[in-house]
Amino acid sequence: MAVRPGAPAPTPHAPPALVLARDHLGPTLTTAVRAGTLERVARGVYLSKTPEPDPRDVALARIAAAHARLHTPHWFSHESAALVWGWPLWQTPSHTHLYTTARRGTGGDRLVHRHPGAVPQELTTQVNGLPVTTGALTAADCLRTLPVLGALVVLDAAVRCGVDRSKVSAILDDAGGRRGVRRARLLVAHGDGGAESARETATRLALLRAGAPTPQTQVRVDTPSGTYWADMGIVEWRLLIEYDGRAKYTAPDDVYTEKLRQDALTAAGYRMIRATARTPLDTVAAHALTYAPPGFHPLRRPELSS
């Protein structure tokens, strides 16, 4: 695992401002909804409407709405806690996950998934005024319950933000025979804080599933033209893999600058595979294996199959 110098780590974002029905007169609220200036995100909770609402903002608003309604001890957990922590997710959750000691429901909100039980104090904290599980417990819960890709996206972000994988493993060890623990224990070893986006995690996972050697993240290459970094690579094959997002090419000179960079990396003896959001990840992995040396046998990693 390597971290590119200057690369920012994910940071928490405060939930957007909510409009609560209990604080407004009915006719005024109804008029705003009909006029399209407010949209309902949960029972009795509204958000200022935008042309293209960010799904993460809507999910955060639902989390804040659940917190405003609940009067019993609760801690946001699983994907919801990851969202509060500001971590990337492969899919924005449609439900709000929380632990609670309440024996009854959560105010009749069908979009709230309640996990019964108290959480040890040392595994809870607050982020932007919201009670959440710690980074280690958040990662452990997501490793147990999410599909492999979603779980690794969360784990990569957690490690990138300084969560100790040994603490995640300790939590899983204490979980005993709970569902998903066995697979989760195996997944912990695959966490890599060098991934700078969910798509980079997905690309690395495709390579691992195809049996390639474990890719090194944020590969540093020193050339006569300067030092360059690649998203990941199989260094022993002299192969680099780059995920190109739209944000990479925004300034007029970006394409030319990237050409100079690739020329320098090629001159240093590296081959490069490029992927975009439209590139099937299996295609990227299959392409990478064509660079395998004679006699290479793909590695088996059955824990990554689901």
XYZ file of C-alpha atoms in Angstrom:
306
model
C 0.000 0.000 0.000
C 1.212 3.471 -0.881
C -0.390 6.890 -0.585
C 0.299 9.524 -3.216
C 1.744 12.677 -1.593
C -0.833 15.424 -1.369
C -3.771 13.141 -2.069
C -6.653 14.143 0.213
C -8.330 11.628 2.497
C -12.147 11.488 2.675
C -13.589 13.914 5.226
C -17.027 14.116 6.861
C -19.601 16.493 5.423
C -22.322 18.015 7.562
C -25.861 16.945 6.620
C -27.794 19.479 4.516
C -30.219 21.813 6.280
C -33.588 20.172 6.902
C -37.077 21.587 6.898
C -39.208 19.854 9.523
C -42.971 19.790 9.158
C -43.391 20.294 12.898
C -41.721 23.702 12.567
C -43.898 25.015 9.728
C -47.536 25.732 9.086
C -49.203 23.152 6.901
C -50.358 25.455 4.069
C -46.938 27.078 3.766
C -45.187 23.710 3.550
C -47.714 22.353 1.051
C -47.270 25.413 -1.145
C -43.482 24.999 -1.153
C -43.754 21.336 -2.122
C -46.194 22.095 -4.930
C -43.966 24.918 -6.152
C -41.050 22.514 -6.349
C -38.814 24.315 -3.871
C -38.961 21.503 -1.287
C -38.936 17.734 -1.630
C -39.906 15.135 0.948
C -37.030 12.872 2.016
C -38.630 11.222 5.048
C -41.831 11.376 7.053
C -42.247 14.999 8.124
C -38.842 15.983 6.735
C -38.088 18.040 3.639
C -35.018 19.243 1.778
C -34.512 22.196 -0.536
C -34.967 20.858 -4.035
C -32.157 21.122 -6.582
C -32.165 20.248 -10.307
C -29.839 17.276 -9.757
C -29.968 16.236 -6.079
C -26.898 14.432 -4.771
C -28.005 10.970 -3.549
C -25.485 11.232 -0.711
C -27.046 14.505 0.458
C -30.499 12.903 0.421
C -29.216 9.921 2.419
C -27.486 12.238 4.903
C -30.705 14.218 5.246
C -32.575 11.018 6.121
C -29.947 10.218 8.729
C -30.293 13.675 10.271
C -34.086 13.329 10.153
C -33.981 10.005 12.000
C -31.717 11.572 14.629
C -34.158 14.459 15.100
C -37.083 12.071 15.636
C -35.457 9.542 17.954
C -35.403 10.149 21.695
C -33.838 6.851 22.759
C -30.116 5.995 22.584
C -29.056 5.235 19.013
C -25.905 5.102 16.894
C -25.822 5.249 13.114
C -24.044 2.231 11.711
C -23.085 0.176 8.664
C -23.296 2.111 5.350
C -25.025 5.014 7.097
C -22.076 5.489 9.434
C -19.691 5.253 6.471
C -21.679 8.039 4.825
C -21.467 10.202 7.960
C -17.711 9.597 8.046
C -17.548 10.934 4.485
C -16.267 7.684 2.988
C -17.009 6.703 -0.608
C -19.589 3.982 -1.158
C -20.183 1.777 -4.162
C -23.928 2.329 -3.754
C -25.649 5.036 -1.743
C -27.841 3.294 0.853
C -31.603 3.524 0.433
C -32.138 2.774 4.142
C -30.770 4.391 7.270
C -28.963 1.884 9.482
C -28.660 2.354 13.228
C -28.176 0.485 16.461
C -30.732 1.266 19.139
C -31.766 0.018 22.551
C -35.412 0.870 21.837
C -37.701 -2.139 21.861
C -40.164 -0.496 19.538
C -39.757 0.748 15.998
C -38.294 3.961 14.686
C -41.274 6.249 14.350
C -42.923 4.261 11.592
C -40.226 5.098 9.038
C -39.867 2.147 6.683
C -36.546 3.486 5.431
C -34.903 3.014 8.837
C -33.227 -0.351 9.447
C -32.938 -0.947 13.174
C -30.204 -3.212 14.560
C -31.219 -4.034 18.155
C -28.736 -3.713 20.965
C -26.410 -1.318 22.694
C -22.936 -0.530 21.398
C -19.957 -0.462 23.795
C -19.064 3.128 24.559
C -15.529 2.717 23.224
C -16.992 1.830 19.822
C -19.137 4.957 19.526
C -18.369 8.589 18.808
C -19.954 11.703 17.309
C -19.392 13.200 13.857
C -21.015 16.537 13.020
C -23.322 16.101 16.003
C -24.517 12.653 14.911
C -23.921 9.573 17.076
C -22.099 6.953 15.023
C -20.100 3.781 15.376
C -16.334 4.220 15.298
C -14.472 3.786 12.043
C -13.327 0.290 13.035
C -16.827 -0.930 13.917
C -18.285 0.726 10.825
C -15.784 -1.113 8.631
C -16.379 -4.419 10.447
C -20.171 -4.157 10.050
C -19.874 -3.333 6.349
C -17.456 -6.223 5.813
C -20.008 -8.586 7.346
C -23.115 -7.384 5.561
C -22.235 -5.821 2.182
C -21.314 -7.611 -1.050
C -17.561 -7.926 -1.515
C -17.173 -4.858 -3.733
C -19.157 -2.558 -1.433
C -17.334 -3.950 1.597
C -13.875 -3.329 0.118
C -14.761 0.215 -0.949
C -15.600 0.975 2.686
C -12.547 -0.845 4.041
C -10.177 0.960 1.664
C -11.604 4.314 2.749
C -11.369 3.350 6.412
C -7.714 2.362 6.108
C -7.001 5.523 4.125
C -8.464 7.553 6.995
C -6.244 5.874 9.558
C -8.415 3.025 10.835
C -6.208 0.238 12.147
C -7.040 -3.054 10.421
C -6.037 -4.969 13.548
C -8.880 -3.227 15.411
C -11.304 -4.238 12.683
C -10.075 -7.827 12.993
C -10.437 -7.724 16.793
C -14.069 -6.596 16.479
C -14.760 -9.434 14.042
C -13.093 -11.908 16.387
C -15.397 -10.753 19.192
C -18.428 -11.132 16.893
C -18.179 -14.896 17.160
C -20.525 -16.796 14.884
C -22.529 -13.848 13.583
C -23.503 -13.979 9.955
C -20.769 -12.907 7.546
C -17.935 -12.893 10.087
C -15.933 -15.697 8.492
C -15.797 -14.003 5.094
C -15.203 -10.603 6.681
C -12.100 -11.870 8.488
C -10.629 -12.933 5.144
C -11.501 -9.634 3.470
C -9.613 -7.520 6.024
C -6.290 -8.526 4.460
C -7.359 -7.050 1.117
C -7.903 -3.510 2.409
C -5.669 -0.904 0.787
C -5.662 2.753 1.768
C -3.966 3.711 -1.490
C -7.263 3.568 -3.369
C -8.382 7.139 -4.021
C -11.879 6.322 -5.290
C -14.489 3.597 -5.286
C -13.751 2.922 -8.948
C -10.070 2.320 -8.185
C -11.121 -0.229 -5.558
C -13.416 -1.886 -8.098
C -10.605 -2.071 -10.669
C -8.229 -3.625 -8.141
C -10.875 -6.141 -7.091
C -11.390 -7.189 -10.720
C -7.652 -7.860 -11.004
C -7.636 -9.883 -7.771
C -10.665 -11.912 -8.861
C -8.972 -12.685 -12.165
C -6.035 -14.148 -10.262
C -3.466 -11.436 -10.939
C -0.767 -10.717 -8.360
C -1.916 -8.221 -5.744
C -1.653 -4.805 -7.420
C 0.429 -2.116 -5.753
C -1.534 1.092 -5.326
C -0.114 4.533 -6.149
C 2.984 3.334 -7.998
C 5.793 5.865 -8.008
C 7.893 6.031 -11.179
C 10.968 8.274 -11.352
C 11.868 9.353 -14.895
C 14.222 11.927 -16.453
C 11.116 14.077 -17.003
C 10.067 13.946 -13.364
C 8.293 11.721 -10.840
C 4.922 10.324 -11.819
C 2.311 8.294 -9.987
C -0.019 5.643 -11.376
C -3.255 4.557 -9.699
C -2.034 0.984 -9.410
C 0.234 -1.501 -11.078
C 1.660 -4.984 -11.176
C 5.205 -3.782 -10.787
C 6.867 -7.150 -11.428
C 5.168 -7.156 -14.824
C 6.096 -3.511 -15.476
C 2.384 -2.878 -15.945
C 0.433 0.188 -14.795
C -3.365 0.510 -14.586
C -5.015 3.925 -14.631
C -8.640 4.843 -13.982
C -9.505 7.964 -15.940
C -12.456 9.930 -14.601
C -13.966 13.026 -16.186
C -12.376 15.247 -13.542
C -8.943 14.331 -14.879
C -9.499 16.300 -18.085
C -11.004 19.680 -17.258
C -8.334 22.221 -18.241
C -7.412 22.824 -21.921
C -3.868 21.426 -21.518
C -4.822 18.313 -19.545
C -4.791 15.948 -22.548
C -1.379 17.174 -23.696
C 0.043 16.968 -20.172
C -1.247 13.412 -19.823
C 0.357 12.461 -23.152
C 3.732 13.712 -21.928
C 3.249 11.722 -18.725
C 2.438 8.518 -20.589
C 5.394 9.017 -22.935
C 7.686 9.328 -19.902
C 6.281 6.188 -18.290
C 6.618 4.247 -21.540
C 10.225 5.393 -21.896
C 10.827 4.123 -18.347
C 9.796 0.643 -19.490
C 6.182 0.491 -18.314
C 3.080 -0.553 -20.223
C -0.242 1.049 -19.331
C -3.867 -0.039 -19.346
C -6.495 2.693 -19.085
C -10.026 2.259 -17.799
C -13.018 4.579 -17.559
C -16.444 4.300 -15.976
C -17.655 2.715 -19.225
C -14.942 0.054 -19.348
C -16.124 -3.389 -18.166
C -13.847 -4.265 -15.287
C -13.591 -7.881 -16.397
C -12.146 -6.569 -19.664
C -9.489 -4.632 -17.765
C -8.538 -7.737 -15.788
C -8.431 -9.965 -18.863
C -6.244 -7.408 -20.636
C -3.871 -7.287 -17.672
C -3.412 -11.064 -17.711
C -2.161 -10.906 -21.296
C 1.001 -9.335 -19.849
C 1.635 -12.251 -17.495
C 5.029 -13.918 -17.904
C 5.243 -17.471 -19.294
C 4.282 -20.100 -16.743
C 2.168 -17.760 -14.616
C -0.842 -19.434 -12.986
C -3.736 -17.228 -11.803
C -4.097 -17.141 -8.029
C -7.284 -18.410 -6.394
C -9.088 -16.089 -3.987
C -12.482 -17.707 -3.288
C -13.318 -15.182 -0.534
C -13.661 -12.499 -3.234
C -16.170 -14.373 -5.357
C -19.443 -13.008 -3.912
